[in-house]
PDB file of C-alpha atoms in Angstrom:
ATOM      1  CA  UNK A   1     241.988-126.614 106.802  1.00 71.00           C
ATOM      2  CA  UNK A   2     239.304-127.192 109.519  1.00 79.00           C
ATOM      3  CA  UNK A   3     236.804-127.127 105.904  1.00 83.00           C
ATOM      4  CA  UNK A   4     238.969-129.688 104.881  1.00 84.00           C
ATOM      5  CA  UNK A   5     238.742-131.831 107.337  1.00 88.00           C
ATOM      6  CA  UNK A   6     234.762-131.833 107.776  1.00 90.00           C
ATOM      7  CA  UNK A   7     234.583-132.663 104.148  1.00 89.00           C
ATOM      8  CA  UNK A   8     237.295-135.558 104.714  1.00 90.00           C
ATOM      9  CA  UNK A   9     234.459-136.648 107.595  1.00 92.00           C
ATOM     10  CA  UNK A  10     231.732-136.748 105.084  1.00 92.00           C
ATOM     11  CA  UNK A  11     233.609-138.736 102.833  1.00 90.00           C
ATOM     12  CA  UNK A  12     234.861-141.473 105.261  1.00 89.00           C
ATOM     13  CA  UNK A  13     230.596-141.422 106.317  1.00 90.00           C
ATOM     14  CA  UNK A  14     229.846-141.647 102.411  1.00 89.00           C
ATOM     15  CA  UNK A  15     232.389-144.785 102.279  1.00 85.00           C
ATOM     16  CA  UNK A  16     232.291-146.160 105.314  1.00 83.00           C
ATOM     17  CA  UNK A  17     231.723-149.850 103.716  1.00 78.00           C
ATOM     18  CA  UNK A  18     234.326-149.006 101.127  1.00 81.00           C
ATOM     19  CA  UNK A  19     238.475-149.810 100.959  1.00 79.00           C
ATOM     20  CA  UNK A  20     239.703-145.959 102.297  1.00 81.00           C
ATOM     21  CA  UNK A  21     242.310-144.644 100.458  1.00 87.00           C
ATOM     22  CA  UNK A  22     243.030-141.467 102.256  1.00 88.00           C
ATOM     23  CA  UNK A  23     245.656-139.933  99.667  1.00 91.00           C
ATOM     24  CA  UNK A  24     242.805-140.154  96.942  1.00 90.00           C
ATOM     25  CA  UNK A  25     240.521-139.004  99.163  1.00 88.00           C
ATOM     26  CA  UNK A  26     242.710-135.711  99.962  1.00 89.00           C
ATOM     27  CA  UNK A  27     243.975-134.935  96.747  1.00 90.00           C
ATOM     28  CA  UNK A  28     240.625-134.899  95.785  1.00 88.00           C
ATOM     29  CA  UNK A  29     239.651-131.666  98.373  1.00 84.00           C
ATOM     30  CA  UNK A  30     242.949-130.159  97.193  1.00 87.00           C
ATOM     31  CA  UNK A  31     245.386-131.409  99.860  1.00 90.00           C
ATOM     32  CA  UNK A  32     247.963-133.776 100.177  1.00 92.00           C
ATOM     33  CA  UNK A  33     247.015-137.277 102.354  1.00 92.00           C
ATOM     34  CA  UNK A  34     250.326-136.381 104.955  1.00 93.00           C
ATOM     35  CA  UNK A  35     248.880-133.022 105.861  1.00 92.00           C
ATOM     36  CA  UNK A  36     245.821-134.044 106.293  1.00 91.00           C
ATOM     37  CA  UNK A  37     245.940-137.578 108.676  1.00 91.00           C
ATOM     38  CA  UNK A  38     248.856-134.824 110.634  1.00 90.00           C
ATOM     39  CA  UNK A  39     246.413-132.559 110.823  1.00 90.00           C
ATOM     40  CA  UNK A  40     243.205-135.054 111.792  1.00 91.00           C
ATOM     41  CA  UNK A  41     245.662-136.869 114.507  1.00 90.00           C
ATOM     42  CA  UNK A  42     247.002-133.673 115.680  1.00 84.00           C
ATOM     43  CA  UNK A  43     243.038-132.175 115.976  1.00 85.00           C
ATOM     44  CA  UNK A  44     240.683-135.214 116.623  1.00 87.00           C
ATOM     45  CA  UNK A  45     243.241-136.933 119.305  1.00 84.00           C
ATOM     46  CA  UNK A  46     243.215-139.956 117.055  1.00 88.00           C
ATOM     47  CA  UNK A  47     244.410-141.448 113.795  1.00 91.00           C
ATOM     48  CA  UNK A  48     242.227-141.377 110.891  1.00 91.00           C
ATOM     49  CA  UNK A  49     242.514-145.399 110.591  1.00 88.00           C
ATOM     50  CA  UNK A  50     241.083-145.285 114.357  1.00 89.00           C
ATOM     51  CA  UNK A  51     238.572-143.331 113.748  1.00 91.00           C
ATOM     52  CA  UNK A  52     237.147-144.998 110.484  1.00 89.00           C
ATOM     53  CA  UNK A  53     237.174-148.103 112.725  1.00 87.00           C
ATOM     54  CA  UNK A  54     235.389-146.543 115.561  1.00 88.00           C
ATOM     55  CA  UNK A  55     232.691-145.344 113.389  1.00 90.00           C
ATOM     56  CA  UNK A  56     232.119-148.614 110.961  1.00 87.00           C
ATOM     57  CA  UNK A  57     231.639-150.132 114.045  1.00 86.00           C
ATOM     58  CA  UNK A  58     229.406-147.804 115.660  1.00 86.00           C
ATOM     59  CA  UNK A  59     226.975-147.823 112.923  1.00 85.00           C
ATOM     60  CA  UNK A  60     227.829-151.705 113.200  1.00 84.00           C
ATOM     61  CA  UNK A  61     226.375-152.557 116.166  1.00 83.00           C
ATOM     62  CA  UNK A  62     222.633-151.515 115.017  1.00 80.00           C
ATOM     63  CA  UNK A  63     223.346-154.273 112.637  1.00 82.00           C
ATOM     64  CA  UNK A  64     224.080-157.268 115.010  1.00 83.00           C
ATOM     65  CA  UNK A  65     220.398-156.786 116.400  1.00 75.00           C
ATOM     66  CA  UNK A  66     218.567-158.912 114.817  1.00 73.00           C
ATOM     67  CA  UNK A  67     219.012-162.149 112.327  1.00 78.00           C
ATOM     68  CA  UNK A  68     221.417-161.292 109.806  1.00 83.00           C
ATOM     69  CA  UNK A  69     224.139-163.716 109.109  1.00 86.00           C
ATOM     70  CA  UNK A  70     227.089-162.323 110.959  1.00 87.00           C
ATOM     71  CA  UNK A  71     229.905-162.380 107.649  1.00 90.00           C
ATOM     72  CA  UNK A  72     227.386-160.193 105.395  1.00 90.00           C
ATOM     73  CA  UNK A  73     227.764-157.064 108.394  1.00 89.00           C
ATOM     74  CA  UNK A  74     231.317-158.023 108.334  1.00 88.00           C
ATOM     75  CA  UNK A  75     231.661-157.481 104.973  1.00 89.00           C
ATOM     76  CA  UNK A  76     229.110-154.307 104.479  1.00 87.00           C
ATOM     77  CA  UNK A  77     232.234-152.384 106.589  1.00 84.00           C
ATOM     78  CA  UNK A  78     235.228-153.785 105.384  1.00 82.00           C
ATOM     79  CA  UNK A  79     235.991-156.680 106.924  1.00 86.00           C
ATOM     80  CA  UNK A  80     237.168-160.334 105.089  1.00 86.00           C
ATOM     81  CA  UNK A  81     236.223-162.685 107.634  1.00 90.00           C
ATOM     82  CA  UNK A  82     234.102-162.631 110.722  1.00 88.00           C
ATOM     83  CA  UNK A  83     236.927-163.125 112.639  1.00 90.00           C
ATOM     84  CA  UNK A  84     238.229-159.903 111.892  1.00 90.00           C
ATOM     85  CA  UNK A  85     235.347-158.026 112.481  1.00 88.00           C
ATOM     86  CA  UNK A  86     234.695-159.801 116.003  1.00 88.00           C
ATOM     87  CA  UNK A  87     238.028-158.410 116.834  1.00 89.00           C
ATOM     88  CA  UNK A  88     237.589-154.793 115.673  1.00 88.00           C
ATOM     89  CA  UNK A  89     234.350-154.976 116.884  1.00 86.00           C
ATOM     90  CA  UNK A  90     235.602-156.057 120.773  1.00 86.00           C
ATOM     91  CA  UNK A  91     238.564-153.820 120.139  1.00 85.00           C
ATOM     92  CA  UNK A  92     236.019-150.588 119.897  1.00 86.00           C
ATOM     93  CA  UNK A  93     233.377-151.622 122.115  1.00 86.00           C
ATOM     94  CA  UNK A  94     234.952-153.912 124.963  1.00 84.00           C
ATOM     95  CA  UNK A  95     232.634-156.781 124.422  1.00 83.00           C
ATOM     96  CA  UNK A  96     232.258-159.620 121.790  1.00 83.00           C
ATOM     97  CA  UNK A  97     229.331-159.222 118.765  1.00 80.00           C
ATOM     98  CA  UNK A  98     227.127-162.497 120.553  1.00 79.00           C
ATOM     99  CA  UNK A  99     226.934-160.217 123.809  1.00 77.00           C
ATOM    100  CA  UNK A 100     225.275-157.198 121.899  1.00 76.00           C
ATOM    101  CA  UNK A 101     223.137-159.929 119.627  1.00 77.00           C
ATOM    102  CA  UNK A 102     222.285-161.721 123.216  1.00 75.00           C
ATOM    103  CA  UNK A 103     221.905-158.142 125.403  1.00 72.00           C
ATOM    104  CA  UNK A 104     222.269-155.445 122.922  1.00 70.00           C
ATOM    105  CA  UNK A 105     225.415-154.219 125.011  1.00 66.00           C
ATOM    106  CA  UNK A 106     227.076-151.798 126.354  1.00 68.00           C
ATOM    107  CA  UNK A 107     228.485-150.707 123.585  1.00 77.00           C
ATOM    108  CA  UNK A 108     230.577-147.364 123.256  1.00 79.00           C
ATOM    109  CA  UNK A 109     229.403-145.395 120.378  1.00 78.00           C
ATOM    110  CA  UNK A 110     231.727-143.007 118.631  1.00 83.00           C
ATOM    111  CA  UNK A 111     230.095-140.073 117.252  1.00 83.00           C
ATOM    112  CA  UNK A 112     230.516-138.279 113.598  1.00 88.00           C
ATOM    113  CA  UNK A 113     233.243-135.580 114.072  1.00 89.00           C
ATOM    114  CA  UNK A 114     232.470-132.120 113.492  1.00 87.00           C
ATOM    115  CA  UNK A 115     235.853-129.696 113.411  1.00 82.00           C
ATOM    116  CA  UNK A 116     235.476-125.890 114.602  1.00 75.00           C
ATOM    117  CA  UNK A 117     238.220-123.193 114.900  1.00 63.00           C
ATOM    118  CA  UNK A 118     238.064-121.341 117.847  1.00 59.00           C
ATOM    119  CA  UNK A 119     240.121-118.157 117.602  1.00 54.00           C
ATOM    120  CA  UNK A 120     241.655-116.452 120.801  1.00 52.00           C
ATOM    121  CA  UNK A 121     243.837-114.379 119.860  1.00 48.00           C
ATOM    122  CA  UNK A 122     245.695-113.493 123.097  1.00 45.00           C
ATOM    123  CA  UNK A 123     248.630-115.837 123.031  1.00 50.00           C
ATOM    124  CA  UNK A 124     250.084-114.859 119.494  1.00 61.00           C
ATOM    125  CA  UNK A 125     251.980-117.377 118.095  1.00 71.00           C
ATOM    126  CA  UNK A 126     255.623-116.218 117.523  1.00 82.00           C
ATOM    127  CA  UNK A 127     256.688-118.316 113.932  1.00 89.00           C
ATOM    128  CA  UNK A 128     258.620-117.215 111.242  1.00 91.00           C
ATOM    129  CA  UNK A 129     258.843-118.717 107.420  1.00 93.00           C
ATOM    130  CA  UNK A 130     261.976-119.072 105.952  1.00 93.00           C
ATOM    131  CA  UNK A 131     263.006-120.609 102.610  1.00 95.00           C
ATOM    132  CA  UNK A 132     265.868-122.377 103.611  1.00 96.00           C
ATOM    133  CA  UNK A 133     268.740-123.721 100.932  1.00 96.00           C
ATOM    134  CA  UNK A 134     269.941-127.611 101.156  1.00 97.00           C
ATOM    135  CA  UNK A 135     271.826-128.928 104.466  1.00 97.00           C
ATOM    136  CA  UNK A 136     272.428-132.158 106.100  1.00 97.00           C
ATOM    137  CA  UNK A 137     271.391-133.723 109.102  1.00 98.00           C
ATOM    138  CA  UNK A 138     274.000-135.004 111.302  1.00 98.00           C
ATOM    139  CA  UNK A 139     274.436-136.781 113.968  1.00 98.00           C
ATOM    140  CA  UNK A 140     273.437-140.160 116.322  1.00 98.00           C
ATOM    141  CA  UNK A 141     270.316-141.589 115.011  1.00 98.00           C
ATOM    142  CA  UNK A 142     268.274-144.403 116.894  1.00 97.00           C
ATOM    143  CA  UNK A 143     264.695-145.633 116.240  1.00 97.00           C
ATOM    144  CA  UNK A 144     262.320-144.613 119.302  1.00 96.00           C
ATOM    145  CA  UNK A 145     258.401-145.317 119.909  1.00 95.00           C
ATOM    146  CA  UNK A 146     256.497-141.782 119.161  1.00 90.00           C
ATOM    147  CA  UNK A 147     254.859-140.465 122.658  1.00 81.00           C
ATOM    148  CA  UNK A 148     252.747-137.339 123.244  1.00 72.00           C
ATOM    149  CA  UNK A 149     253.000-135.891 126.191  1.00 69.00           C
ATOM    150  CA  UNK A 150     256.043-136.096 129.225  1.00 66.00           C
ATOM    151  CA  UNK A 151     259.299-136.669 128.128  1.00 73.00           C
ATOM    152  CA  UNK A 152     260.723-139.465 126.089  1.00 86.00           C
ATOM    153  CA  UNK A 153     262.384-142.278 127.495  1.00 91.00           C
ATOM    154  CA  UNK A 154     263.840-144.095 125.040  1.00 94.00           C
ATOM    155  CA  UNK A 155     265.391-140.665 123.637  1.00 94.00           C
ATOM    156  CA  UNK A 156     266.625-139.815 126.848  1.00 92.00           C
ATOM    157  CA  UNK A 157     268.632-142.593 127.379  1.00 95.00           C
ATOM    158  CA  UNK A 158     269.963-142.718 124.107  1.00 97.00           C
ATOM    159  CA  UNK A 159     270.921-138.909 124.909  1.00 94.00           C
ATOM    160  CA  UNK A 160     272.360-140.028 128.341  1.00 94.00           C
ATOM    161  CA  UNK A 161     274.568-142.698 126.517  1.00 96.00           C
ATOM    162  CA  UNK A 162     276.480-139.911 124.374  1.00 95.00           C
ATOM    163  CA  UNK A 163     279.404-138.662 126.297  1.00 95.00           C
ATOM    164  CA  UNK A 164     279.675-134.898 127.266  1.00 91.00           C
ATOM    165  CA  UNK A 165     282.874-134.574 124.747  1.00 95.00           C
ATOM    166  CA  UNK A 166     280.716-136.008 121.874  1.00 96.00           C
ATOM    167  CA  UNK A 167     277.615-133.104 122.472  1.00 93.00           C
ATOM    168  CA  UNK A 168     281.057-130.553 122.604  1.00 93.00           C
ATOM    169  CA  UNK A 169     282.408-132.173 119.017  1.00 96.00           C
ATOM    170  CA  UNK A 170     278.682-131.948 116.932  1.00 96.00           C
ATOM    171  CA  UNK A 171     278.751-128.588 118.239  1.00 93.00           C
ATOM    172  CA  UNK A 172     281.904-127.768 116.108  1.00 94.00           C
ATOM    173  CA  UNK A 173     280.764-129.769 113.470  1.00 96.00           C
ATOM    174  CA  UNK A 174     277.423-127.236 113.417  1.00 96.00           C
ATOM    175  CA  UNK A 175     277.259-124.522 110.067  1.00 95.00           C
ATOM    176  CA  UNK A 176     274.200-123.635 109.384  1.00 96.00           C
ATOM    177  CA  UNK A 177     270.488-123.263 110.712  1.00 96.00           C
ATOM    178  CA  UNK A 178     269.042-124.577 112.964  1.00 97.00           C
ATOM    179  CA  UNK A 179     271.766-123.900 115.276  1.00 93.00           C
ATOM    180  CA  UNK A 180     273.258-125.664 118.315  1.00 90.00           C
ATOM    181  CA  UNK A 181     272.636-129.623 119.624  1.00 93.00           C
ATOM    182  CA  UNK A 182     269.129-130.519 117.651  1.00 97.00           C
ATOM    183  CA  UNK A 183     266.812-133.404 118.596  1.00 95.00           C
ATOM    184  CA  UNK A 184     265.083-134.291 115.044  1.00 98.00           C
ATOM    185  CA  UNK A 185     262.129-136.645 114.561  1.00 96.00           C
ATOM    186  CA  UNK A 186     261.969-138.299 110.875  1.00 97.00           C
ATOM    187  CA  UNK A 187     259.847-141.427 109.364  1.00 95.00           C
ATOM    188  CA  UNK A 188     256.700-140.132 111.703  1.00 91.00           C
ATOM    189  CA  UNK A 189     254.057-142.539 111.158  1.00 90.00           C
ATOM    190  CA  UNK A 190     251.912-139.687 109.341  1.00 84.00           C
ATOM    191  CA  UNK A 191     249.058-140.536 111.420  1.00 85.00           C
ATOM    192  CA  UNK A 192     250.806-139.892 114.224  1.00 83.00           C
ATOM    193  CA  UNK A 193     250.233-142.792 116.617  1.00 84.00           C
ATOM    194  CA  UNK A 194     251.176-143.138 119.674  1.00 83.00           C
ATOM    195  CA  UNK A 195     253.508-145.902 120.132  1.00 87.00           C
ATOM    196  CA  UNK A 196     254.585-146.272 116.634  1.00 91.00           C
ATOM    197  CA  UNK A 197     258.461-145.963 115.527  1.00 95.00           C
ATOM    198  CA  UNK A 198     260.153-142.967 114.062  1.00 96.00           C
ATOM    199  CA  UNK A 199     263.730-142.060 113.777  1.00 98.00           C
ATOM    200  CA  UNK A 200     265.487-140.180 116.706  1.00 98.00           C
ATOM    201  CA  UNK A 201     268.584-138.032 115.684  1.00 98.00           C
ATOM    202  CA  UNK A 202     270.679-136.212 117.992  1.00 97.00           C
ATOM    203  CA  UNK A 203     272.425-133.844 116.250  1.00 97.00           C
ATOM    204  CA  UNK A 204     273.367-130.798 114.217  1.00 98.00           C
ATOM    205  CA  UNK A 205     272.880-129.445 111.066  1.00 98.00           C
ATOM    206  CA  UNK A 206     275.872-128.656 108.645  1.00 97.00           C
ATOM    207  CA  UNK A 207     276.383-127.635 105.366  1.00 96.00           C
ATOM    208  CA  UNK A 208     275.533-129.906 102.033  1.00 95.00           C
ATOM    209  CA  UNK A 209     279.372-129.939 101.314  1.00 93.00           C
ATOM    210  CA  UNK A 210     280.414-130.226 104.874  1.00 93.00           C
ATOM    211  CA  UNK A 211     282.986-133.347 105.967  1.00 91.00           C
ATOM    212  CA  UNK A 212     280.863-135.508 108.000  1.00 94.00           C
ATOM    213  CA  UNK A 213     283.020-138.092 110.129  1.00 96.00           C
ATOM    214  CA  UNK A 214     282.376-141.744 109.108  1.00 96.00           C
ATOM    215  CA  UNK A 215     281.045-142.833 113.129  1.00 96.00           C
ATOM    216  CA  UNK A 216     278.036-140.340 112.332  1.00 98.00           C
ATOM    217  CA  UNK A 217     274.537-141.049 110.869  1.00 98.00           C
ATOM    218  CA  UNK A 218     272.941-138.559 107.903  1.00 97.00           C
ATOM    219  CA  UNK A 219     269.883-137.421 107.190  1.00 97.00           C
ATOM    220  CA  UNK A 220     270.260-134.934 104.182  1.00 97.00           C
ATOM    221  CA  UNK A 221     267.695-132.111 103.327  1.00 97.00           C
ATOM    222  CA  UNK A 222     266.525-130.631  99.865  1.00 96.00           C
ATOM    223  CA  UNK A 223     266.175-126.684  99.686  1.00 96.00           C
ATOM    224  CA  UNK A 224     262.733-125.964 100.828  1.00 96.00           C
ATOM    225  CA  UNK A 225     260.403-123.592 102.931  1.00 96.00           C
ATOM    226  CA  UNK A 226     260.164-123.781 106.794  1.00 97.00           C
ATOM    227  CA  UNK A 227     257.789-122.750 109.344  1.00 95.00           C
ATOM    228  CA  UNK A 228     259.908-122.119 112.406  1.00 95.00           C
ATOM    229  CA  UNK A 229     258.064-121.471 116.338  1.00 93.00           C
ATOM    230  CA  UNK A 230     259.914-120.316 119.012  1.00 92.00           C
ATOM    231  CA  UNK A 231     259.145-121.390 122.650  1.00 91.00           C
ATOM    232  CA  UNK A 232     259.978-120.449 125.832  1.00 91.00           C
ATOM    233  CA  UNK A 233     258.632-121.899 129.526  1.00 91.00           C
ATOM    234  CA  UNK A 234     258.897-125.524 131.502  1.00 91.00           C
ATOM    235  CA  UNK A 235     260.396-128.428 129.308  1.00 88.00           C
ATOM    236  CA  UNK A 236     259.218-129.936 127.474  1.00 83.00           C
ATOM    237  CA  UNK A 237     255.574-128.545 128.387  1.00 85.00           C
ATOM    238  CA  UNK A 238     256.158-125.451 126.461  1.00 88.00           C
ATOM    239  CA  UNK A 239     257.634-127.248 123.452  1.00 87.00           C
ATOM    240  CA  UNK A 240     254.444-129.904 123.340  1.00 83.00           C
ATOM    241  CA  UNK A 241     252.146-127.256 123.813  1.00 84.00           C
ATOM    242  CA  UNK A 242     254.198-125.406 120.509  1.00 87.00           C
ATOM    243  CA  UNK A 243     253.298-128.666 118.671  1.00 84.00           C
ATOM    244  CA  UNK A 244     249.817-128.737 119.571  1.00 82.00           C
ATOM    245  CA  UNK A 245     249.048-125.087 118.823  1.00 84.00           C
ATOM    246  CA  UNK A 246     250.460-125.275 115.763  1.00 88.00           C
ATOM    247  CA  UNK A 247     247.762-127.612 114.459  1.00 84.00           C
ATOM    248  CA  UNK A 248     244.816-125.828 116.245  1.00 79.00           C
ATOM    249  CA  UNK A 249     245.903-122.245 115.183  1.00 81.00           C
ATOM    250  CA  UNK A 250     248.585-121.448 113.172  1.00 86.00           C
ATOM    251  CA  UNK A 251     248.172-124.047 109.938  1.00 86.00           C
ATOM    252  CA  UNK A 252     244.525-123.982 110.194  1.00 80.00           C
ATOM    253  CA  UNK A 253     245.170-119.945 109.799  1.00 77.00           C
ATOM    254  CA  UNK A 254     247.743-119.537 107.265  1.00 83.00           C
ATOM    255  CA  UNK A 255     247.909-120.962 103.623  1.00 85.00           C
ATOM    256  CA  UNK A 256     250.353-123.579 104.329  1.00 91.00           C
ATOM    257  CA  UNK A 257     250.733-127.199 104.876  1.00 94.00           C
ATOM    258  CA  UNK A 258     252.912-129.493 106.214  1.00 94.00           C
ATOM    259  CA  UNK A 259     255.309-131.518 103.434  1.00 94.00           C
ATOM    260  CA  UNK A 260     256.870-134.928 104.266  1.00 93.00           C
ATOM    261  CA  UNK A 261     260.269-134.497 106.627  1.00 95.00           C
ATOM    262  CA  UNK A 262     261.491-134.425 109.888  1.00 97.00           C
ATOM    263  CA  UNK A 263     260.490-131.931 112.724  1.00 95.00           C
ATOM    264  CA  UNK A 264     263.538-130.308 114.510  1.00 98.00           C
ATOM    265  CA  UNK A 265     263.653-128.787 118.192  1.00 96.00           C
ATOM    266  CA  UNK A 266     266.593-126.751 118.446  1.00 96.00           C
ATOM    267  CA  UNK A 267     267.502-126.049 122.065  1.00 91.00           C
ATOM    268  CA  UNK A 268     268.488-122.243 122.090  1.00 91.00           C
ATOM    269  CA  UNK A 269     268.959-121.917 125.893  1.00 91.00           C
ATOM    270  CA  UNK A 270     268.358-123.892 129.145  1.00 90.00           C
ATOM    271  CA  UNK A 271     268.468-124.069 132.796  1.00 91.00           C
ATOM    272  CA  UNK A 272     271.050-126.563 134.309  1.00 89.00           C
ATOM    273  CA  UNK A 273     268.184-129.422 135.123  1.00 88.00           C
ATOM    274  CA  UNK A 274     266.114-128.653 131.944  1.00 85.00           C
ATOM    275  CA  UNK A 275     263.439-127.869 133.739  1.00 90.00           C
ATOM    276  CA  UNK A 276     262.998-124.682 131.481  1.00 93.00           C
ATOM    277  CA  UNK A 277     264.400-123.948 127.916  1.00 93.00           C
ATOM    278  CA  UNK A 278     264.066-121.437 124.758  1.00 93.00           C
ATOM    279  CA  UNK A 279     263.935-123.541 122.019  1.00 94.00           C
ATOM    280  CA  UNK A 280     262.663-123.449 118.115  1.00 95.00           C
ATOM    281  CA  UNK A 281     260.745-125.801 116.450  1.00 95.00           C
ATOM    282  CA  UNK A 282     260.844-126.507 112.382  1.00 97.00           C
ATOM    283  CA  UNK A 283     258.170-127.763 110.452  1.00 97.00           C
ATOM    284  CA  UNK A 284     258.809-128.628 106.547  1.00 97.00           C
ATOM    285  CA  UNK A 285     256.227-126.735 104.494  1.00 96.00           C
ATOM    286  CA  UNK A 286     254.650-125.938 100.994  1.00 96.00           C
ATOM    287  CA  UNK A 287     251.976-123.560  99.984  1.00 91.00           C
ATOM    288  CA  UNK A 288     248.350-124.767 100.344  1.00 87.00           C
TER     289      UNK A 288
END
């Protein structure tokens, strides 16, 4: 993985002028284009779009000093219209092209990436990979922005709005794995940014031939293999930090990769306020 994505690197440097069609791009190193902006937003702190624009307009900015017309540079890196480019180009470096033409600044440059795996080894990861058969989903959906770190807003109050005899009914309604109440993510923007809208279930997960009652939203699954991480410590600290190490150890460790799907916390045990919990988290995989 972390050979991957250096070689994805050079190739956005190669094309930096170029239309960017990461799914090309990554089927051409041997991955698939979801794994690999996951894994880039999950390593470099940033989407891949982001980055390409940082960079086109870091090597930009030499361009703007000196005479040439300003639509050709806007064009050399992607861009239809000087307009466009004036606003990328502000959006990346706080100040509009005629400042650096008029003072050659400040501009913020972002550097080429460079990914390295540092290797630990004392907090072992504790996963296990399952092929699970088909299941559904079930449950009170909602659409929620995607945010990184603290807890959720948006999903707690759409949480706080169920009553306490509705979490007591989805738990009968539960048959299979993952078991108990589950809080499932689906239609994440694959490059992860922060902000953007995904899906928000509530839920549990039943069999493919269970009765699901009308008043509840679906989300069925196909037979597949999982990757499944168990966490235990302050919520949701522990349970972030699960997410994170997952992309800087485990898949850039093990011959897997993350397939399109939801990711599913199931909440195993808790103290009264939340402040701690045991939970597992699912990730939908395939073989590298």
């Amino acid at each position: 993985m972390i050979e991957f994505l250096n070689r994805l690197v050079d190739e956005i440097e190669r094309r930096l002028g170029d239309d960017l069609d990461v799914d090309t791009i990554a089927r051409g190193l041997g991955t698939t284009g979801y794994h690999a902006r996951r894994m880039f937003s999950s390593l470099a702190g940033m989407p891949v779009s982001e980055y390409v624009r940082r960079r086109r307009m870091t090597i930009a900015a030499s361009d703007l000093v000196g005479d040439e017309d300003l639509l050709t540079i806007a064009v050399r890196y992607g861009y239809g219209s000087a307009e466009a480019f004036g606003r990328a180009f502000r959006a990346v470096h706080g100040v509009s092209h005629g400042d650096v033409r008029r003072d050659g600044g400040p501009l913020r440059s972002q550097p080429q990436l460079r990914f390295r795996l540092t290797v630990e080894g004392s907090l072992p990861m504790d996963a296990r990979i399952l092929n699970h058969h088909a299941f559904r989903l079930i449950g009170h959906a909602t659409r929620v922005p995607l945010s990184h770190e603290g807890v959720n807003a948006h999903i707690e109050r759409h949480i706080a709005s169920l009553p306490a005899s509705e979490h007591d009914r989805l738990k009968q309604l539960s048959g299979t794995e993952p078991s108990g109440l589950l809080q499932v993510s689906a239609d994440v923007d694959p490059d992860y940014v922060e902000g953007s809208e995904l899906t928000y279930l509530h839920g549990v997960a039943a069999d493919v031939d269970a009765d699901v009652p009308d008043d509840l939203d679906v989300i069925d699954m196909a037979a597949g293999e999982w990757v499944v991480f168990r966490t235990s410590g302050p919520h949701p600290a522990a349970l972030q930090e699960a997410y994170a190490a997952s992309a800087t150890e485990w898949f850039p460790s093990n011959p897997w990769r993350l397939r399109p799907g939801p990711s599913i916390v199931s909440v195993l045990d808790r103290a009264p306020d939340f402040s701690t919990a045991t939970c597992e988290l699912w990730f939908p995989i395939e073989r590298a």
